[in-house]
XYZ file of C-alpha atoms in Angstrom:
625
model
C -85.861 11.145 18.767
C -87.195 13.568 21.432
C -86.349 17.398 21.293
C -82.951 18.780 20.522
C -81.276 21.931 21.518
C -78.837 23.473 19.633
C -76.996 26.854 19.530
C -77.424 29.674 16.352
C -76.388 32.689 15.788
C -78.832 35.362 14.239
C -77.996 36.828 11.021
C -78.662 40.419 12.866
C -75.610 39.705 15.404
C -73.467 39.975 12.326
C -69.932 41.480 13.920
C -69.335 43.527 10.758
C -71.401 45.686 8.336
C -70.527 45.336 4.569
C -70.937 48.435 2.519
C -70.648 47.554 -0.934
C -66.922 45.879 -0.753
C -66.013 47.697 2.332
C -65.923 45.794 5.724
C -67.007 48.202 8.500
C -66.211 47.130 12.231
C -68.588 49.111 14.767
C -66.597 51.555 16.854
C -69.246 51.754 19.708
C -71.648 50.157 21.597
C -74.732 52.030 22.188
C -77.263 51.784 24.705
C -80.686 53.081 24.166
C -83.584 53.631 26.819
C -86.665 53.706 24.731
C -88.874 54.909 27.730
C -92.286 55.968 28.046
C -91.546 59.633 29.366
C -88.245 60.085 27.589
C -85.329 58.278 25.638
C -81.827 58.191 26.764
C -78.667 57.430 24.477
C -75.530 56.130 25.951
C -72.178 54.936 24.438
C -68.690 53.752 24.753
C -65.799 52.813 22.103
C -65.877 49.013 21.210
C -62.977 47.837 23.385
C -60.223 46.346 20.993
C -58.351 44.453 23.561
C -58.552 43.059 27.260
C -56.252 46.258 28.475
C -58.806 48.788 27.367
C -61.306 50.355 29.786
C -63.795 51.901 27.520
C -65.872 54.831 29.373
C -69.649 54.870 29.234
C -71.114 58.445 28.212
C -74.434 59.853 27.974
C -74.990 61.376 24.615
C -76.501 64.972 24.783
C -79.633 65.240 22.192
C -79.857 67.910 20.061
C -83.629 68.733 19.786
C -86.070 71.544 19.653
C -86.663 73.752 22.856
C -88.808 76.386 21.261
C -89.757 77.337 17.782
C -86.261 77.731 15.695
C -84.109 76.937 18.828
C -82.112 73.763 19.132
C -80.120 72.818 22.490
C -78.716 69.559 23.238
C -80.236 67.862 26.274
C -79.283 64.350 28.123
C -83.217 63.547 27.895
C -85.141 63.442 24.954
C -88.733 62.934 26.024
C -90.916 60.553 24.397
C -93.283 62.964 23.136
C -94.337 63.858 19.580
C -95.946 67.227 18.271
C -98.104 66.908 15.131
C -99.001 70.621 14.721
C -102.049 72.132 12.748
C -101.367 74.724 9.932
C -100.788 77.650 13.012
C -99.654 76.213 15.914
C -96.004 76.949 15.321
C -94.356 79.788 13.143
C -93.447 78.889 9.718
C -89.909 77.007 9.908
C -90.089 76.816 13.690
C -89.803 73.027 13.614
C -86.627 72.982 11.354
C -83.584 71.137 12.617
C -80.174 71.301 11.519
C -80.311 67.964 9.677
C -83.968 68.359 8.453
C -84.836 71.897 7.434
C -88.283 70.729 6.112
C -89.738 68.453 9.282
C -93.197 68.959 9.924
C -93.511 67.451 13.626
C -91.694 68.120 16.613
C -90.133 65.289 19.037
C -88.758 66.230 22.534
C -88.756 68.914 24.848
C -90.575 71.220 22.473
C -93.224 68.503 21.921
C -93.869 68.273 24.984
C -94.323 71.941 26.271
C -96.205 72.560 23.176
C -98.375 69.721 23.296
C -99.178 70.426 26.790
C -101.025 73.818 25.518
C -102.680 71.792 22.510
C -103.308 68.215 24.078
C -105.147 67.007 20.836
C -102.043 67.064 18.809
C -99.755 65.457 21.070
C -98.875 62.005 21.270
C -97.690 60.569 24.389
C -97.742 57.113 25.910
C -96.792 55.829 22.579
C -94.480 52.939 24.380
C -97.807 51.692 26.225
C -99.915 51.516 23.453
C -97.489 49.677 21.414
C -97.956 46.713 23.865
C -101.795 47.104 23.915
C -103.316 44.219 22.364
C -106.862 45.673 22.156
C -105.932 48.334 19.289
C -104.389 47.626 15.662
C -100.970 49.007 16.514
C -100.169 49.472 13.377
C -103.046 51.935 12.488
C -102.945 55.894 12.834
C -104.808 56.020 15.956
C -102.696 58.441 17.648
C -103.320 61.056 19.745
C -106.181 59.221 21.105
C -109.424 61.096 21.200
C -108.269 63.855 18.697
C -110.671 65.356 16.278
C -111.424 63.112 13.037
C -109.346 65.919 10.712
C -106.248 65.689 12.872
C -103.045 64.170 12.062
C -102.652 60.817 13.792
C -99.708 58.057 13.562
C -99.609 54.663 14.495
C -98.009 53.547 17.730
C -95.056 52.028 15.786
C -94.944 55.082 14.033
C -94.510 57.219 17.055
C -92.252 55.069 18.322
C -89.863 54.960 15.102
C -89.907 59.084 15.086
C -88.247 58.770 18.737
C -85.537 56.533 17.495
C -85.158 58.085 14.025
C -84.739 61.565 15.761
C -81.944 59.848 18.065
C -80.383 58.424 14.929
C -80.155 61.955 12.973
C -78.998 63.501 15.980
C -76.204 61.161 16.339
C -75.035 61.367 13.024
C -75.205 64.849 12.962
C -73.065 65.142 15.593
C -70.809 62.305 15.352
C -70.915 61.136 11.677
C -70.623 64.126 9.662
C -67.084 63.511 8.457
C -67.023 59.709 9.455
C -69.661 57.121 7.833
C -67.964 54.399 10.073
C -69.586 56.418 13.066
C -73.285 55.981 11.867
C -75.628 55.055 14.482
C -77.041 52.342 11.756
C -73.472 50.226 12.098
C -73.031 50.292 15.737
C -73.766 47.998 17.963
C -77.085 48.555 19.697
C -78.531 47.464 22.891
C -82.423 48.543 22.919
C -84.464 47.956 26.147
C -87.727 46.915 26.958
C -89.825 46.407 29.791
C -89.370 42.759 31.192
C -92.952 42.248 31.221
C -93.252 43.043 27.649
C -94.847 40.059 25.706
C -93.334 38.472 22.349
C -95.705 40.709 20.351
C -94.388 43.710 21.675
C -90.876 42.906 21.507
C -91.359 42.136 17.992
C -93.062 45.900 17.190
C -90.235 47.294 18.908
C -87.723 45.477 16.569
C -90.333 46.731 13.722
C -89.956 50.178 14.994
C -86.061 49.901 15.395
C -85.874 48.504 11.379
C -88.265 51.851 10.480
C -85.609 53.818 12.236
C -83.198 52.219 10.060
C -81.443 50.644 13.137
C -81.494 46.949 12.391
C -78.278 45.723 14.103
C -79.763 45.695 17.515
C -80.539 43.204 20.673
C -83.532 44.054 23.152
C -82.684 44.036 26.609
C -84.938 43.908 29.991
C -85.105 47.245 31.719
C -84.180 46.017 35.106
C -81.339 44.251 34.158
C -79.901 47.408 32.496
C -80.477 48.855 35.778
C -78.671 46.390 37.602
C -75.763 46.281 35.003
C -75.640 50.058 35.570
C -75.555 49.772 39.658
C -72.672 46.886 38.576
C -70.606 49.499 36.234
C -70.929 52.375 39.192
C -69.498 50.049 41.740
C -66.170 48.797 39.631
C -65.063 45.949 41.179
C -66.534 47.046 44.411
C -70.088 45.425 43.487
C -69.084 42.119 44.720
C -68.301 43.241 48.268
C -71.990 44.687 48.354
C -74.052 41.577 47.569
C -73.331 37.737 48.919
C -73.942 34.527 47.573
C -77.570 33.562 48.483
C -78.851 37.178 48.307
C -81.646 37.838 45.958
C -82.090 41.217 44.944
C -85.356 42.867 43.804
C -85.109 45.340 40.962
C -88.338 47.586 41.435
C -88.608 49.847 38.034
C -91.898 52.014 38.140
C -91.212 54.039 34.976
C -93.766 56.658 33.380
C -96.036 53.930 32.181
C -95.204 50.677 33.862
C -94.431 48.852 37.432
C -91.852 46.108 36.327
C -90.690 43.468 38.903
C -87.667 41.409 38.363
C -85.980 39.139 41.127
C -81.892 38.969 40.476
C -80.244 36.062 42.766
C -76.504 35.731 43.496
C -75.269 32.554 43.108
C -71.528 30.643 42.980
C -70.513 28.314 40.181
C -67.073 26.979 40.046
C -66.003 28.816 43.070
C -67.293 32.107 41.237
C -69.695 34.609 41.957
C -72.790 34.438 39.514
C -75.861 36.581 38.673
C -79.260 35.062 37.475
C -82.592 36.676 36.771
C -84.844 33.922 38.302
C -88.430 35.852 38.087
C -90.030 38.629 36.006
C -93.307 39.961 36.900
C -96.648 40.758 34.888
C -97.387 43.314 32.330
C -98.905 45.943 34.964
C -99.710 49.179 32.802
C -99.227 51.458 36.145
C -96.716 54.444 36.634
C -96.284 57.980 36.504
C -99.141 58.535 33.757
C -101.621 57.223 36.468
C -100.193 59.557 39.063
C -100.270 62.545 37.149
C -103.872 61.769 36.211
C -104.685 61.499 39.947
C -103.422 64.875 40.518
C -105.199 66.134 37.707
C -108.488 64.669 39.070
C -107.436 66.476 42.581
C -107.136 69.928 41.094
C -109.724 69.442 39.109
C -111.758 69.148 42.361
C -110.118 72.235 43.942
C -111.305 74.246 40.553
C -114.718 72.893 40.816
C -114.839 74.467 44.121
C -114.650 77.918 42.576
C -117.232 77.234 40.125
C -114.877 76.176 37.053
C -115.818 73.442 34.546
C -112.988 71.822 32.510
C -114.171 70.496 29.185
C -111.853 67.323 27.781
C -109.397 69.589 25.954
C -108.520 71.666 28.913
C -108.544 68.590 31.329
C -106.121 66.492 29.053
C -103.813 70.067 29.473
C -104.203 69.748 33.008
C -102.920 66.242 33.369
C -100.010 67.121 31.236
C -99.148 70.158 33.191
C -99.277 68.000 36.584
C -96.640 65.920 35.471
C -94.185 68.729 35.304
C -95.465 70.157 38.509
C -95.142 66.647 40.034
C -91.634 66.191 38.815
C -90.541 69.791 40.190
C -92.022 69.260 43.581
C -90.887 65.891 44.121
C -87.060 66.210 43.221
C -86.369 69.863 44.408
C -86.432 69.930 48.716
C -86.498 73.711 48.348
C -89.642 74.006 46.128
C -93.352 73.806 48.383
C -95.474 75.055 45.608
C -95.857 74.594 42.011
C -98.293 77.083 39.475
C -100.732 75.139 37.249
C -101.710 76.926 33.835
C -104.597 75.758 31.608
C -105.121 77.855 28.904
C -108.775 78.800 28.018
C -111.025 78.235 25.104
C -112.494 80.694 22.858
C -111.535 84.180 21.275
C -110.155 85.290 24.585
C -107.366 82.789 25.837
C -105.789 85.332 27.933
C -108.825 86.114 29.893
C -109.974 82.534 29.900
C -106.581 81.445 31.655
C -106.875 78.995 34.588
C -104.894 79.360 37.585
C -104.106 76.866 40.504
C -101.272 75.151 42.301
C -99.986 72.027 43.201
C -98.260 71.850 46.579
C -95.540 69.655 47.811
C -97.869 68.082 50.807
C -100.732 67.339 48.407
C -98.633 65.526 45.892
C -96.796 63.698 48.577
C -99.940 62.582 49.908
C -102.202 61.665 47.258
C -99.325 59.659 45.573
C -98.466 57.646 49.124
C -101.519 56.865 50.203
C -103.026 55.778 46.651
C -99.905 54.305 45.291
C -97.751 53.069 48.133
C -100.295 52.204 51.095
C -98.953 50.052 53.532
C -100.525 46.652 53.121
C -99.917 43.327 54.449
C -97.411 40.360 52.316
C -101.005 38.691 51.328
C -102.804 41.709 50.350
C -103.387 41.423 46.635
C -104.857 43.923 44.020
C -108.517 44.320 44.424
C -110.426 43.469 41.458
C -113.713 45.727 40.751
C -116.933 44.860 38.505
C -116.115 46.025 35.118
C -118.628 48.337 33.384
C -120.164 46.628 30.495
C -119.467 49.445 28.054
C -116.604 51.561 28.304
C -114.217 54.052 26.224
C -111.961 52.570 24.391
C -108.251 53.492 25.703
C -105.363 52.194 27.417
C -105.746 49.145 30.085
C -104.799 50.747 32.961
C -104.592 48.572 36.082
C -107.896 49.081 38.144
C -106.104 48.908 41.434
C -103.371 51.509 41.442
C -101.640 50.320 44.720
C -98.092 49.517 43.576
C -97.235 47.449 46.675
C -100.334 45.496 46.789
C -98.749 44.390 42.850
C -95.572 43.889 44.779
C -96.996 41.401 47.412
C -98.548 39.396 44.705
C -95.453 39.185 42.561
C -93.330 38.210 45.655
C -96.025 35.604 46.692
C -95.836 33.979 43.056
C -92.261 33.139 43.994
C -92.381 31.135 47.177
C -93.740 28.034 45.668
C -90.641 26.908 43.819
C -87.508 24.615 45.211
C -85.798 28.104 46.507
C -88.381 29.823 48.570
C -86.099 32.357 49.763
C -86.724 33.744 46.050
C -89.971 35.170 47.408
C -88.032 37.026 50.163
C -85.606 39.807 48.748
C -82.452 40.750 50.893
C -81.915 43.437 48.934
C -83.472 46.189 46.687
C -82.716 48.340 43.260
C -84.807 51.240 42.451
C -85.465 52.424 39.091
C -87.652 54.961 36.990
C -88.542 58.171 37.134
C -91.603 57.303 39.773
C -88.934 56.065 42.377
C -86.872 59.466 42.543
C -88.465 61.190 45.742
C -86.433 59.565 49.054
C -90.262 59.379 50.548
C -91.412 56.767 47.722
C -88.332 54.524 48.188
C -88.361 54.652 51.894
C -91.952 53.680 52.088
C -91.068 50.331 49.949
C -88.116 49.680 51.774
C -89.829 50.111 55.187
C -92.451 47.687 53.562
C -90.201 44.926 52.349
C -88.514 44.884 55.945
C -91.747 44.415 57.505
C -92.754 41.491 55.291
C -89.093 40.150 56.087
C -90.353 40.146 59.716
C -88.235 43.183 60.536
C -84.917 41.977 59.226
C -83.053 45.112 57.285
C -83.286 45.446 53.360
C -80.001 46.286 51.728
C -80.367 48.975 49.465
C -78.200 49.086 45.964
C -78.175 52.902 45.262
C -78.529 53.577 41.403
C -76.335 56.503 40.287
C -78.979 58.627 38.424
C -82.362 56.968 37.967
C -83.107 59.016 34.955
C -80.156 57.700 33.222
C -79.510 54.424 34.394
C -81.120 52.157 32.139
C -79.230 53.634 28.775
C -75.987 53.407 30.582
C -76.687 49.739 32.085
C -77.657 48.920 28.288
C -74.043 50.105 27.236
C -72.711 48.425 29.869
C -74.124 45.166 28.971
C -72.818 45.811 25.671
C -69.207 45.808 27.267
C -69.707 42.611 29.118
C -70.631 40.721 25.673
C -67.109 41.737 24.812
C -65.510 40.730 28.080
C -65.314 43.730 29.833
C -67.974 42.856 32.744
C -70.318 40.478 34.565
C -73.037 38.993 32.348
C -76.453 38.274 34.165
C -77.922 34.917 33.174
C -81.305 35.406 31.957
C -82.899 34.276 28.754
C -86.640 33.975 27.973
C -88.467 35.774 30.713
C -91.647 33.636 30.103
C -92.764 30.116 29.133
C -94.560 29.847 25.738
C -96.927 27.493 24.494
C -98.830 26.832 21.681
C -102.644 26.040 21.592
C -103.224 22.282 20.412
C -107.139 21.245 20.011
C -107.821 17.874 21.416
C -108.522 14.761 19.381
C -111.984 14.016 20.623
C -115.527 13.936 19.141
C -117.395 16.968 19.058
C -119.859 17.448 21.957
C -123.078 19.695 21.254
C -122.727 22.724 23.348
C -119.268 22.155 24.599
C -116.122 23.511 23.312
C -113.234 21.574 22.122
C -111.055 21.659 24.883
C -107.493 23.418 24.062
C -104.278 21.900 25.355
C -101.027 23.993 26.311
C -98.078 22.793 24.573
C -94.517 24.083 25.825
C -92.478 25.232 22.956
C -90.085 27.950 24.936
C -89.366 27.114 28.848
C -88.837 29.955 31.012
C -85.039 30.954 30.889
C -83.828 29.589 27.482
C -80.798 31.054 26.440
C -80.621 33.527 23.711
C -79.511 32.268 20.491
C -80.771 28.799 20.997
C -83.687 26.557 19.368
C -85.597 23.721 20.520
C -86.722 20.955 18.086
C -89.690 19.319 19.740
C -90.021 15.493 18.167
C -91.890 13.718 20.937
C -95.328 15.095 19.620
C -95.995 15.024 16.200
C -98.738 17.282 14.549
C -100.643 17.235 11.095
C -100.556 20.537 9.236
C -103.189 21.634 6.743
C -101.610 22.887 3.634
C -103.231 25.144 1.029
C -105.146 27.485 3.225
C -104.448 29.907 5.962
C -103.577 28.244 9.428
C -103.861 30.131 12.902
C -102.043 28.992 16.124
C -102.898 30.579 19.485
C -99.787 31.465 21.175
C -99.761 31.264 25.011
C -97.398 32.561 27.771
C -96.826 31.676 31.456
C -94.733 33.925 34.155
C -95.318 31.477 37.079
C -94.969 27.875 35.464
C -90.864 27.877 35.260
C -90.724 23.961 35.313
C -92.476 23.209 31.853
C -89.888 21.819 29.456
C -90.112 21.858 25.458
C -92.690 19.387 24.623
C -94.616 19.043 27.560
C -98.508 19.045 27.417
C -100.804 21.138 30.071
C -104.320 20.148 30.021
C -105.917 22.351 33.168
C -103.620 25.435 33.600
C -106.712 27.412 35.734
C -105.157 30.825 35.526
C -101.426 29.983 35.172
C -101.099 30.317 31.272
C -102.798 33.416 29.301
C -103.511 33.659 25.641
C -101.104 36.364 24.258
C -102.193 36.526 20.590
C -102.437 34.405 17.609
C -100.139 33.395 15.135
C -100.196 32.626 11.547
C -99.224 31.411 8.216
C -99.921 30.590 4.718
C -99.358 27.427 3.693
C -98.194 27.182 0.092
C -99.383 23.705 -2.084
C -96.412 22.136 -3.583
C -96.825 20.154 -6.884
C -97.559 17.178 -5.355
C -99.914 18.308 -2.618
C -103.801 18.863 -3.107
C -105.841 21.222 -1.019
C -106.304 20.090 2.409
C -103.721 18.004 2.291
C -102.237 16.908 5.790
C -98.580 17.121 6.548
C -96.798 15.928 9.331
C -94.757 18.220 10.908
C -92.514 18.786 14.319
C -92.404 22.180 15.900
C -89.311 24.051 16.259
C -88.743 27.272 18.566
C -86.256 29.656 18.871
C -85.475 32.587 21.535
C -83.207 34.693 18.981
C -80.178 36.566 20.084
C -82.220 39.721 19.317
C -84.258 38.819 22.060
C -87.534 37.673 19.966
C -89.671 34.413 19.656
C -89.812 32.508 16.571
C -91.825 29.419 15.990
C -91.435 27.174 12.905
C -93.612 24.142 11.525
C -90.936 21.691 10.090
C -91.982 18.984 7.759
C -91.107 15.306 8.638
C -90.837 14.179 5.352
C -88.686 16.657 3.301
C -86.960 20.228 3.823
C -90.105 22.462 3.900
C -90.351 24.956 6.621
C -93.182 27.214 7.555
C -92.601 30.242 10.080
C -95.370 31.265 12.180
C -96.069 34.991 11.954
C -97.616 37.046 14.829
C -101.049 38.744 13.934
C -100.236 42.115 14.664
C -103.385 43.281 14.018
C -105.436 41.430 16.739
C -107.324 43.259 18.990
C -109.166 41.707 22.042
C -112.986 40.838 21.621
């Protein structure tokens, strides 16, 4: 008996697509960076033999830049504008492939939405992983008037992917159906810290956009693949066996930490992802908001008060000002304009400015303070009643979150994991040199003054998409692959078999079903433990996860996890009754788990007595109490 591991091939990874009787081979590997702030698409021809040397290219995405004006840009801003009847001239939203579209995605959406913030959907990716709301309901733009148009986080995400699909097909597949994006090998990136539900929702958003042949890839890994691709054969000379590289990825919505260790097997250098950080909702959005509060205070000194609508406009304006100031060394100030309210918009326009010195001081002191290796995020008492919204981190200090992440890696068999020897930066927040230098200085201090190797990314905006395409090429044998697998250990909550005690809840044990690092495309059959499954009614199973318990194996039961394991969501299934079963019948079952090649989690209850199987489905509408 015991547990059994076997290899399987997920249906979505079929190597060809059949249209009727015609078999179509994919022509391209496509990497898609589905970012909080912007989306990028990179691609390369599928190599046909070992001598091919495919070149990765960035797809300039056609998009609205002004009413009736379309231009191609490498970045598609992740903003969705849902205009009212008089917000855009008639026909102003038309695209070459869709003349009747009634919303805008991309550059124009960001610019016009900053002027009318209650019609702008932003940070959809952050909402997609927020378990405190129903991510399938139309709730965005958040705080918009009741009569305003709204979409769900899933639908907003699908809109970005649908735009990429249509723009690609308009450009590449007008006369060649085999070049349609739906047919290509797509590698879609997600934060390494995304939980199983957020990954599942990302796949559903892609499917809603018609993109079903895809694989998920962690963004820090994609950034590392981009670095390898930029180095060519030189990458092996820039790292050594025993090195541990920290990938520090700060984007618009999240802070993502991963560790990749360089090892040697059979005389060959190999890469292994050995640690993934918590999901930290902390990024460029928080920084833009902080700058907005600082400017609000400056306006207040002039006796100017902003209402909620104007403040949201100021927040979006600060995003653009920050990007210009911190990336252009010749720019010292950036004007900020906030539209007024009422009949005299021109007369009511508010003007101020943000300086480079202000932006640098606020961001470094507030988000990258110098701290010790044991200086962890500070918790604050929570107010009993609060507004619903994104659950941003209470402590904005990225460096303290980094200290906690590294401290958790020092208790295993390889204590060197806690002390990276190199660092690779990714994400728009890390573009300013002064920010990167602050992190390098701090890490060097934590290493006792030893120098830290910096792996230079070729382009922080494009790296993730390029890396995803490079990963696709590596799957065809053109490049090295990082060994990774499941980013966390996953568990099912099991109720203890003990007498009920008044006033004492029945203890819940955690049964490990997916270990940390479980390879994609494998499944585990757990037979050490047998469970009774009640048929004829819905069944609910708590899904738990841990990023720190890396030694638990499938079938292990954890009775006291004390902060090491957290509940993710409940899983549900409706258990049909067979002709031989009466309602309430208990069926003896084993559990079976799979970490699919797509990058999602599956858990099944398998009858011990016959061929029946019940898949546990995520409760995607569950919210926190």
